[in-house]
Tab-separated table of C-alpha atoms in Angstrom:
chain	number	residue	atom	x	y	z
U	209	UNK	CA	38.011	-8.029	30.047
U	210	UNK	CA	36.298	-11.417	30.253
U	211	UNK	CA	35.209	-10.531	33.777
U	212	UNK	CA	33.648	-7.267	32.578
U	213	UNK	CA	31.751	-9.049	29.789
U	214	UNK	CA	30.496	-11.620	32.277
U	215	UNK	CA	29.335	-8.842	34.606
U	216	UNK	CA	27.619	-7.079	31.710
U	217	UNK	CA	25.678	-10.194	30.706
U	218	UNK	CA	24.794	-10.802	34.346
U	219	UNK	CA	23.473	-7.254	34.657
U	220	UNK	CA	21.471	-7.538	31.434
U	221	UNK	CA	19.990	-10.855	32.546
U	222	UNK	CA	19.023	-9.454	35.954
U	223	UNK	CA	17.550	-6.300	34.439
U	224	UNK	CA	15.523	-8.290	31.900
U	225	UNK	CA	14.306	-10.673	34.578
U	226	UNK	CA	13.325	-7.803	36.892
U	227	UNK	CA	11.403	-6.024	34.128
U	228	UNK	CA	9.503	-9.173	33.173
U	229	UNK	CA	8.864	-10.138	36.791
U	230	UNK	CA	7.568	-6.768	37.962
U	231	UNK	CA	5.553	-6.231	34.780
U	232	UNK	CA	3.894	-9.611	35.329
U	233	UNK	CA	3.161	-8.802	38.979
U	234	UNK	CA	1.699	-5.404	38.091
U	235	UNK	CA	-0.386	-6.942	35.289
U	236	UNK	CA	-1.797	-9.577	37.651
U	237	UNK	CA	-2.686	-6.866	40.167
U	238	UNK	CA	-4.469	-4.865	37.459
U	239	UNK	CA	-6.311	-8.019	36.398
U	240	UNK	CA	-7.509	-8.675	39.953
U	241	UNK	CA	-8.799	-5.161	40.607
U	242	UNK	CA	-12.614	-4.754	40.712
U	243	UNK	CA	-14.246	-3.707	37.446
U	244	UNK	CA	-15.388	-0.365	38.896
U	245	UNK	CA	-11.758	0.803	38.814
U	246	UNK	CA	-11.964	0.591	35.025
U	247	UNK	CA	-15.340	2.154	34.201
U	248	UNK	CA	-13.795	3.901	31.195
U	249	UNK	CA	-12.240	0.651	30.014
U	250	UNK	CA	-14.908	-2.051	30.495
U	251	UNK	CA	-13.001	-5.084	29.248
U	252	UNK	CA	-14.321	-8.417	30.550
U	253	UNK	CA	-12.870	-11.068	28.218
U	254	UNK	CA	-14.737	-14.275	27.448
U	255	UNK	CA	-13.485	-17.748	26.579
U	256	UNK	CA	-13.989	-18.884	23.006
U	257	UNK	CA	-13.165	-21.851	20.815
U	258	UNK	CA	-10.810	-21.782	17.845
U	259	UNK	CA	-9.795	-25.426	17.537
U	260	UNK	CA	-11.027	-25.468	13.940
U	261	UNK	CA	-7.788	-23.672	13.009
U	262	UNK	CA	-6.074	-27.052	13.244
U	263	UNK	CA	-8.052	-28.058	10.145
U	264	UNK	CA	-5.951	-25.598	8.157
U	265	UNK	CA	-7.276	-24.456	4.785
U	266	UNK	CA	-9.594	-27.410	4.176
U	267	UNK	CA	-7.279	-28.864	1.544
U	268	UNK	CA	-6.494	-25.613	-0.289
U	269	UNK	CA	-2.916	-24.508	-0.913
U	270	UNK	CA	-1.781	-21.172	0.483
U	271	UNK	CA	-0.639	-18.710	-2.195
U	272	UNK	CA	0.426	-15.134	-2.855
U	273	UNK	CA	-2.174	-14.174	-5.469
U	274	UNK	CA	-3.094	-10.829	-3.848
U	275	UNK	CA	0.489	-9.786	-4.497
U	276	UNK	CA	1.632	-11.713	-7.576
U	277	UNK	CA	-1.555	-11.342	-9.643
U	278	UNK	CA	-2.593	-7.863	-8.517
U	279	UNK	CA	-1.828	-4.362	-9.621
U	280	UNK	CA	-1.687	-1.963	-6.670
U	281	UNK	CA	-3.398	1.337	-7.423
U	282	UNK	CA	-3.499	4.646	-5.535
U	283	UNK	CA	-0.433	3.584	-3.518
U	284	UNK	CA	0.081	5.901	-0.511
U	285	UNK	CA	-2.788	8.081	-1.736
U	286	UNK	CA	-5.670	6.248	-0.083
U	287	UNK	CA	-5.236	5.140	3.520
U	288	UNK	CA	-7.534	2.455	4.888
U	289	UNK	CA	-9.930	1.891	1.941
U	290	UNK	CA	-12.374	-0.198	3.994
U	291	UNK	CA	-15.311	-0.796	1.640
U	292	UNK	CA	-15.686	-0.478	-2.127
U	293	UNK	CA	-18.503	0.407	-4.516
U	294	UNK	CA	-18.495	0.109	-8.311
U	295	UNK	CA	-20.404	2.896	-10.085
U	296	UNK	CA	-19.781	3.620	-13.757
U	297	UNK	CA	-16.121	4.243	-14.523
U	298	UNK	CA	-15.178	4.628	-10.864
U	299	UNK	CA	-14.454	2.681	-7.702
U	300	UNK	CA	-15.657	4.550	-4.614
U	301	UNK	CA	-14.221	4.002	-1.152
U	302	UNK	CA	-14.166	5.492	2.338
U	303	UNK	CA	-10.717	6.258	3.772
U	304	UNK	CA	-9.129	7.625	6.945
U	305	UNK	CA	-9.871	11.235	7.763
U	306	UNK	CA	-13.602	10.778	7.150
U	307	UNK	CA	-13.337	11.051	3.369
U	308	UNK	CA	-15.045	9.368	0.439
U	309	UNK	CA	-13.024	9.326	-2.758
U	310	UNK	CA	-13.418	7.845	-6.203
U	311	UNK	CA	-10.725	6.316	-8.404
U	312	UNK	CA	-11.071	6.200	-12.169
U	313	UNK	CA	-10.580	2.604	-13.295
U	314	UNK	CA	-8.537	3.490	-16.377
U	315	UNK	CA	-6.617	6.670	-15.526
U	316	UNK	CA	-6.464	5.951	-11.762
U	317	UNK	CA	-7.157	9.634	-11.078
U	318	UNK	CA	-8.388	10.190	-7.514
U	319	UNK	CA	-11.121	12.711	-6.677
U	320	UNK	CA	-12.441	13.573	-3.242
U	321	UNK	CA	-16.249	13.399	-3.251
U	322	UNK	CA	-17.142	14.379	0.280
U	323	UNK	CA	-15.598	14.830	3.712
U	324	UNK	CA	-17.422	14.158	6.990
U	325	UNK	CA	-15.764	17.030	8.844
U	326	UNK	CA	-13.976	19.904	7.112
U	327	UNK	CA	-12.277	21.249	10.237
U	328	UNK	CA	-8.506	21.739	10.350
U	329	UNK	CA	-7.906	18.753	12.634
U	330	UNK	CA	-9.388	16.460	9.975
U	331	UNK	CA	-7.180	17.595	7.117
U	332	UNK	CA	-4.704	14.781	7.758
U	333	UNK	CA	-5.344	11.054	7.959
U	334	UNK	CA	-4.977	9.135	11.192
U	335	UNK	CA	-6.159	5.820	12.556
U	336	UNK	CA	-8.264	7.451	15.284
U	337	UNK	CA	-11.574	8.575	13.822
U	338	UNK	CA	-12.454	10.992	16.631
U	339	UNK	CA	-14.626	13.842	15.382
U	340	UNK	CA	-13.411	13.324	11.823
U	341	UNK	CA	-15.713	10.368	11.219
U	342	UNK	CA	-15.025	7.080	9.470
U	343	UNK	CA	-17.061	5.702	6.587
U	344	UNK	CA	-17.275	1.909	6.683
U	345	UNK	CA	-19.869	0.038	4.592
U	346	UNK	CA	-20.628	1.359	1.087
U	347	UNK	CA	-23.419	0.224	-1.243
U	348	UNK	CA	-24.474	1.361	-4.681
U	349	UNK	CA	-28.237	1.359	-5.206
U	350	UNK	CA	-29.063	2.372	-8.762
U	351	UNK	CA	-27.129	5.585	-9.367
U	352	UNK	CA	-26.999	6.384	-5.664
U	353	UNK	CA	-24.247	5.701	-3.161
U	354	UNK	CA	-25.211	4.852	0.418
U	355	UNK	CA	-22.608	4.842	3.174
U	356	UNK	CA	-22.425	4.074	6.870
U	357	UNK	CA	-20.503	6.368	9.183
U	358	UNK	CA	-19.310	4.364	12.182
U	359	UNK	CA	-21.009	6.410	14.908
U	360	UNK	CA	-23.813	8.382	13.250
U	361	UNK	CA	-25.418	5.942	10.816
U	362	UNK	CA	-26.521	5.881	7.207
U	363	UNK	CA	-26.098	8.621	4.594
U	364	UNK	CA	-26.929	9.019	0.947
U	365	UNK	CA	-24.175	10.684	-1.059
U	366	UNK	CA	-25.219	13.142	-3.740
U	367	UNK	CA	-22.455	12.333	-6.204
U	368	UNK	CA	-23.202	15.327	-8.406
U	369	UNK	CA	-23.169	17.947	-5.639
U	370	UNK	CA	-20.718	16.193	-3.327
U	371	UNK	CA	-23.102	16.327	-0.377
U	372	UNK	CA	-24.031	13.986	2.473
U	373	UNK	CA	-27.716	13.488	3.295
U	374	UNK	CA	-28.188	11.977	6.754
U	375	UNK	CA	-30.964	9.356	6.739
U	376	UNK	CA	-30.833	7.994	10.301
U	377	UNK	CA	-30.409	10.638	12.979
U	378	UNK	CA	-31.693	8.481	15.850
U	379	UNK	CA	-30.500	5.039	14.825
U	380	UNK	CA	-28.477	4.424	18.013
U	381	UNK	CA	-29.491	5.464	21.570
U	382	UNK	CA	-27.554	8.548	22.719
U	383	UNK	CA	-26.032	6.811	25.759
U	384	UNK	CA	-24.760	3.803	23.767
U	385	UNK	CA	-21.353	3.301	22.239
U	386	UNK	CA	-21.638	1.745	18.813
U	387	UNK	CA	-19.674	0.645	15.780
U	388	UNK	CA	-22.126	0.910	12.882
U	389	UNK	CA	-20.474	-1.199	10.252
U	390	UNK	CA	-22.133	-2.544	7.093
U	391	UNK	CA	-25.418	-2.487	5.183
U	392	UNK	CA	-27.421	-4.289	2.527
U	393	UNK	CA	-30.768	-3.446	0.930
U	394	UNK	CA	-33.720	-5.811	0.927
U	395	UNK	CA	-34.078	-7.126	-2.664
U	396	UNK	CA	-37.900	-6.919	-2.585
U	397	UNK	CA	-38.382	-3.770	-0.495
U	398	UNK	CA	-35.910	-1.114	-1.618
U	399	UNK	CA	-36.795	1.172	1.292
U	400	UNK	CA	-35.622	-1.405	3.854
U	401	UNK	CA	-31.949	-1.710	4.711
U	402	UNK	CA	-30.269	-4.167	7.073
U	403	UNK	CA	-27.400	-2.796	9.153
U	404	UNK	CA	-24.787	-4.459	11.337
U	405	UNK	CA	-23.671	-2.876	14.592
U	406	UNK	CA	-20.400	-4.567	15.479
U	407	UNK	CA	-20.494	-3.627	19.148
U	408	UNK	CA	-22.711	-1.666	21.504
U	409	UNK	CA	-19.941	-1.672	24.119
U	410	UNK	CA	-16.934	-0.243	22.280
U	411	UNK	CA	-16.445	2.637	19.837
U	412	UNK	CA	-14.639	2.284	16.513
U	413	UNK	CA	-11.471	3.863	17.875
U	414	UNK	CA	-11.218	0.935	20.312
U	415	UNK	CA	-12.405	-1.913	18.113
U	416	UNK	CA	-9.168	-3.836	18.697
U	417	UNK	CA	-10.082	-4.112	22.386
U	418	UNK	CA	-13.459	-5.520	21.333
U	419	UNK	CA	-11.529	-8.309	19.620
U	420	UNK	CA	-9.424	-8.988	22.732
U	421	UNK	CA	-12.625	-8.878	24.785
U	422	UNK	CA	-14.478	-11.293	22.467
U	423	UNK	CA	-17.393	-8.942	23.047
U	424	UNK	CA	-20.793	-10.329	22.026
U	425	UNK	CA	-22.836	-7.128	22.025
U	426	UNK	CA	-23.127	-6.904	18.234
U	427	UNK	CA	-26.534	-6.864	16.549
U	428	UNK	CA	-28.410	-6.407	13.281
U	429	UNK	CA	-30.977	-3.670	12.664
U	430	UNK	CA	-33.654	-3.337	10.027
U	431	UNK	CA	-34.374	0.263	9.024
U	432	UNK	CA	-37.176	1.618	6.850
U	433	UNK	CA	-35.729	4.663	5.109
U	434	UNK	CA	-39.181	5.955	4.180
U	435	UNK	CA	-40.613	5.994	7.712
U	436	UNK	CA	-37.431	6.134	9.782
U	437	UNK	CA	-38.592	3.152	11.848
U	438	UNK	CA	-35.972	0.643	12.940
U	439	UNK	CA	-36.012	-2.625	14.852
U	440	UNK	CA	-33.389	-5.011	16.157
U	441	UNK	CA	-33.818	-8.341	14.368
U	442	UNK	CA	-30.902	-10.329	15.824
U	443	UNK	CA	-28.305	-9.800	18.555
U	444	UNK	CA	-25.543	-11.469	20.539
U	445	UNK	CA	-22.977	-11.386	17.711
U	446	UNK	CA	-19.226	-11.670	18.289
U	447	UNK	CA	-18.410	-8.505	16.338
U	448	UNK	CA	-21.089	-8.415	13.644
U	449	UNK	CA	-19.412	-7.179	10.497
U	450	UNK	CA	-20.202	-7.690	6.805
U	451	UNK	CA	-23.765	-8.401	5.698
U	452	UNK	CA	-25.106	-9.738	2.395
U	453	UNK	CA	-28.040	-11.530	0.769
U	454	UNK	CA	-27.562	-14.817	-1.068
U	455	UNK	CA	-27.902	-15.051	-4.845
U	456	UNK	CA	-31.284	-16.787	-4.553
U	457	UNK	CA	-32.479	-13.914	-2.310
U	458	UNK	CA	-33.642	-16.341	0.381
U	459	UNK	CA	-31.133	-15.718	3.158
U	460	UNK	CA	-29.467	-12.894	5.016
U	461	UNK	CA	-25.806	-13.599	5.832
U	462	UNK	CA	-24.004	-11.942	8.764
U	463	UNK	CA	-20.254	-12.179	9.336
U	464	UNK	CA	-19.018	-12.734	12.896
U	465	UNK	CA	-15.444	-11.529	12.859
U	466	UNK	CA	-14.208	-12.931	16.166
U	467	UNK	CA	-16.128	-16.196	15.850
U	468	UNK	CA	-14.604	-16.807	12.400
U	469	UNK	CA	-18.019	-17.617	10.957
U	470	UNK	CA	-20.937	-16.448	8.841
U	471	UNK	CA	-24.469	-16.931	10.157
U	472	UNK	CA	-27.537	-17.521	7.984
U	473	UNK	CA	-31.082	-16.232	8.591
U	474	UNK	CA	-34.176	-16.868	6.491
U	475	UNK	CA	-35.028	-13.529	4.869
U	476	UNK	CA	-38.795	-14.048	5.090
U	477	UNK	CA	-38.385	-14.559	8.833
U	478	UNK	CA	-36.311	-11.379	9.056
U	479	UNK	CA	-39.073	-9.392	7.335
U	480	UNK	CA	-41.669	-10.900	9.658
U	481	UNK	CA	-39.687	-9.931	12.758
U	482	UNK	CA	-39.295	-6.387	11.470
U	483	UNK	CA	-42.888	-5.826	10.390
U	484	UNK	CA	-44.456	-7.319	13.533
U	485	UNK	CA	-41.714	-6.045	15.907
U	486	UNK	CA	-41.025	-9.502	17.323
U	487	UNK	CA	-38.198	-10.261	19.743
U	488	UNK	CA	-34.713	-10.365	18.251
U	489	UNK	CA	-33.191	-13.674	17.255
U	490	UNK	CA	-30.111	-14.828	19.185
U	491	UNK	CA	-26.869	-15.282	17.273
U	492	UNK	CA	-25.923	-18.485	19.082
U	493	UNK	CA	-29.168	-20.083	17.880
U	494	UNK	CA	-28.633	-19.256	14.207
U	495	UNK	CA	-27.283	-21.662	11.605
U	496	UNK	CA	-23.640	-21.388	10.574
U	497	UNK	CA	-23.346	-20.868	6.839
U	498	UNK	CA	-21.017	-23.592	5.620
U	499	UNK	CA	-18.101	-24.000	7.999
U	500	UNK	CA	-16.053	-21.952	10.427
U	501	UNK	CA	-13.362	-20.158	8.482
U	502	UNK	CA	-9.560	-20.007	8.828
U	503	UNK	CA	-9.419	-16.382	9.986
U	504	UNK	CA	-11.373	-13.271	10.962
U	505	UNK	CA	-14.084	-12.511	8.398
U	506	UNK	CA	-14.730	-8.878	7.540
U	507	UNK	CA	-17.045	-7.754	4.728
U	508	UNK	CA	-18.933	-10.062	2.379
U	509	UNK	CA	-20.085	-9.244	-1.145
U	510	UNK	CA	-22.020	-11.130	-3.821
U	511	UNK	CA	-20.383	-11.754	-7.171
U	512	UNK	CA	-23.471	-11.318	-9.344
U	513	UNK	CA	-21.775	-12.883	-12.355
U	514	UNK	CA	-21.350	-16.271	-10.649
U	515	UNK	CA	-23.563	-16.167	-7.551
U	516	UNK	CA	-20.482	-16.796	-5.408
U	517	UNK	CA	-19.583	-14.768	-2.335
U	518	UNK	CA	-16.338	-12.900	-1.715
U	519	UNK	CA	-15.132	-12.244	1.816
U	520	UNK	CA	-12.255	-10.140	3.052
U	521	UNK	CA	-10.212	-11.853	5.735
U	522	UNK	CA	-8.054	-10.079	8.295
U	523	UNK	CA	-5.473	-12.806	9.008
U	524	UNK	CA	-5.634	-16.365	7.708
U	525	UNK	CA	-3.896	-19.149	9.652
U	526	UNK	CA	-2.371	-21.092	6.741
U	527	UNK	CA	0.111	-23.018	8.868
U	528	UNK	CA	-0.469	-22.441	12.587
U	529	UNK	CA	-2.223	-20.326	15.164
U	530	UNK	CA	-1.060	-16.785	15.942
U	531	UNK	CA	-0.200	-15.593	19.453
U	532	UNK	CA	-3.641	-14.373	20.441
U	533	UNK	CA	-5.230	-17.693	19.430
U	534	UNK	CA	-3.421	-19.442	22.276
U	535	UNK	CA	-5.072	-17.079	24.769
U	536	UNK	CA	-8.637	-17.952	23.698
U	537	UNK	CA	-9.155	-20.068	26.829
U	538	UNK	CA	-7.291	-17.639	29.119
U	539	UNK	CA	-9.506	-14.559	29.592
U	540	UNK	CA	-7.701	-13.443	32.769
U	541	UNK	CA	-4.394	-13.113	30.917
U	542	UNK	CA	-6.109	-11.050	28.213
U	543	UNK	CA	-7.750	-8.836	30.822
U	544	UNK	CA	-4.485	-8.305	32.706
U	545	UNK	CA	-2.648	-7.401	29.509
U	546	UNK	CA	-5.401	-5.034	28.353
U	547	UNK	CA	-5.649	-3.232	31.702
U	548	UNK	CA	-1.873	-2.831	31.844
U	549	UNK	CA	-1.945	-1.304	28.368
U	550	UNK	CA	-4.720	1.070	29.460
U	551	UNK	CA	-2.757	2.116	32.558
U	552	UNK	CA	0.273	2.818	30.361
U	553	UNK	CA	-1.964	4.879	28.076
U	554	UNK	CA	-3.069	7.015	31.049
U	555	UNK	CA	0.562	7.495	32.096
U	556	UNK	CA	1.691	8.499	28.606
U	557	UNK	CA	-1.307	10.790	28.195
U	558	UNK	CA	-0.285	12.589	31.389
U	559	UNK	CA	3.354	12.813	30.275
U	560	UNK	CA	2.305	14.132	26.864
U	561	UNK	CA	0.028	16.773	28.412
U	562	UNK	CA	2.071	17.842	31.444
U	563	UNK	CA	5.726	16.926	30.961
U	564	UNK	CA	6.918	16.548	27.382
U	565	UNK	CA	5.182	16.036	24.067
U	566	UNK	CA	6.680	14.366	21.023
U	567	UNK	CA	5.490	12.274	18.108
U	568	UNK	CA	6.812	8.957	19.456
U	569	UNK	CA	4.986	9.362	22.772
U	570	UNK	CA	1.783	10.380	21.003
U	571	UNK	CA	1.960	7.375	18.654
U	572	UNK	CA	2.514	4.879	21.480
U	573	UNK	CA	-0.207	6.543	23.550
U	574	UNK	CA	-2.699	6.275	20.681
U	575	UNK	CA	-1.721	2.649	19.972
U	576	UNK	CA	-2.373	1.777	23.617
U	577	UNK	CA	-5.700	3.625	23.682
U	578	UNK	CA	-7.030	2.119	20.465
U	579	UNK	CA	-5.591	-1.335	21.040
U	580	UNK	CA	-3.624	-1.162	17.792
U	581	UNK	CA	-0.656	-2.287	19.882
U	582	UNK	CA	-2.261	-5.736	19.493
U	583	UNK	CA	-1.864	-5.599	15.705
U	584	UNK	CA	1.882	-5.158	16.111
U	585	UNK	CA	2.050	-8.620	17.704
U	586	UNK	CA	0.406	-10.225	14.662
U	587	UNK	CA	2.175	-11.414	11.515
U	588	UNK	CA	2.208	-8.525	9.046
U	589	UNK	CA	1.007	-10.867	6.306
U	590	UNK	CA	-1.594	-13.550	5.561
U	591	UNK	CA	-4.508	-11.309	4.617
U	592	UNK	CA	-6.842	-12.950	2.115
U	593	UNK	CA	-9.854	-12.821	-0.143
U	594	UNK	CA	-11.874	-16.024	-0.075
U	595	UNK	CA	-14.514	-17.094	-2.571
U	596	UNK	CA	-17.402	-19.109	-1.105
U	597	UNK	CA	-20.099	-21.169	-2.764
U	598	UNK	CA	-23.348	-19.242	-2.244
U	599	UNK	CA	-25.357	-22.421	-1.680
U	600	UNK	CA	-23.075	-24.412	0.626
U	601	UNK	CA	-20.849	-21.750	2.173
U	602	UNK	CA	-17.793	-23.880	1.432
U	603	UNK	CA	-14.512	-22.427	0.192
U	604	UNK	CA	-14.014	-22.476	-3.584
U	605	UNK	CA	-10.928	-20.317	-3.989
U	606	UNK	CA	-8.339	-18.518	-1.847
U	607	UNK	CA	-6.324	-15.421	-2.762
U	608	UNK	CA	-3.556	-15.056	-0.169
U	609	UNK	CA	-0.822	-12.574	0.668
U	610	UNK	CA	2.735	-12.849	1.966
U	611	UNK	CA	3.106	-9.064	2.249
U	612	UNK	CA	0.148	-7.640	4.181
U	613	UNK	CA	-2.863	-8.425	6.341
U	614	UNK	CA	-6.127	-6.641	7.136
U	615	UNK	CA	-8.096	-7.284	3.923
U	616	UNK	CA	-11.588	-5.938	4.542
U	617	UNK	CA	-13.528	-6.368	1.298
U	618	UNK	CA	-13.436	-7.579	-2.293
U	619	UNK	CA	-15.841	-6.873	-5.148
U	620	UNK	CA	-16.180	-7.843	-8.802
U	621	UNK	CA	-16.857	-4.837	-11.030
U	622	UNK	CA	-18.971	-4.755	-14.189
U	623	UNK	CA	-15.926	-5.666	-16.324
U	624	UNK	CA	-15.272	-8.746	-14.200
U	625	UNK	CA	-12.129	-7.434	-12.476
U	626	UNK	CA	-11.610	-8.096	-8.779
U	627	UNK	CA	-10.842	-5.149	-6.482
U	628	UNK	CA	-9.913	-5.489	-2.833
U	629	UNK	CA	-9.518	-2.971	-0.032
U	630	UNK	CA	-8.115	-2.887	3.471
U	631	UNK	CA	-8.869	-0.891	6.594
U	632	UNK	CA	-5.120	-0.639	7.352
U	633	UNK	CA	-3.196	-0.633	4.073
U	634	UNK	CA	-2.578	2.334	1.788
U	635	UNK	CA	-3.627	1.020	-1.607
U	636	UNK	CA	-6.370	-0.823	-3.477
U	637	UNK	CA	-5.545	-4.046	-5.287
U	638	UNK	CA	-6.929	-5.001	-8.692
U	639	UNK	CA	-6.787	-8.472	-10.250
U	640	UNK	CA	-7.947	-8.732	-13.847
U	641	UNK	CA	-10.817	-11.013	-14.785
U	642	UNK	CA	-8.544	-13.473	-16.587
U	643	UNK	CA	-6.122	-13.683	-13.669
U	644	UNK	CA	-8.621	-14.265	-10.857
U	645	UNK	CA	-10.662	-16.794	-12.821
U	646	UNK	CA	-7.659	-18.894	-13.819
């Protein structure tokens, strides 16, 4: 009996070793192959610095306020509420399946306002946007709601009729992949809107691979809604994401998700570049607003009642780095891993189409294609909302979580309550005015 147990452990050890060894060898081979073998998967990772994580939370204590102080609303009824807008008695948000819904603040009743694609395939919610669309940035402007769809641009939503009016049919060149992400209106010229394009290399369905890549093809556009003219005002961003204007209306702020920073641009200079069609500014030459932050920054919104700024943060590092942080200086390892995942996707896609199809295979195939397999290696916690001083960019307050990650945005509504959303979770959180100010 003891001999059999010994043989069993020996077999398990050998099998485990063989799997790890051959997987490593295959991954290295994939990493060494010329780029032309992967034209449909153009990952070329770059080195980047994240040593500021060792500074921790700049003296702030980690907490669980997003859980302990919040009421979760619309649980399992809204999936991936990325961005939020406060209009009247409702909070509006874009969710998976290409839908915009509103939630009544008091009754919590949910109404669908509009759907990007009404076809049968888009009647259920899934992480892949595909032809169903995905609404990202939302902004209220007077009584109007403006939204960005990730691949087709900016729309105005007729809230009374439940209709989408497309305002930017030629915003992105036809041959260019793009993740059109967030928007903000110029405070002095209401017809001008500034728009972030997170990547011109990857589509939204593969944004996780953009993060592994540390892709710097993001840029900021200025668009005149009256004339339809647009112009690139800054480029070279490491996943340009949220965009906002400071309380004094002097600066445009752009979040760089994978550089863990917010960049600051003089708004008068931005207008000058747009009006005279000057060359775009370079992200690496712009001033960092405040300090590099302890996690990936997503959307940024002004709290008009205080002048502070609220940012959603994907994963904060309250105590130590996460796995992917240790690979920042090892682009070849990231490339080898990513190409191996892509090869496995191709294999599973073939099996699903030609051999056998089941839900588990489809889920793993989609996770490999989108890169969401990467999220499974991250701690399923440590999302945050961070309040910044609008003048210095320094942290004033942290709202943390021990239960979930992927916080994308937070806003303060007209009653002073704080709402936060997430591109991955299936609820919206609300913290009352008294609780988030204490």
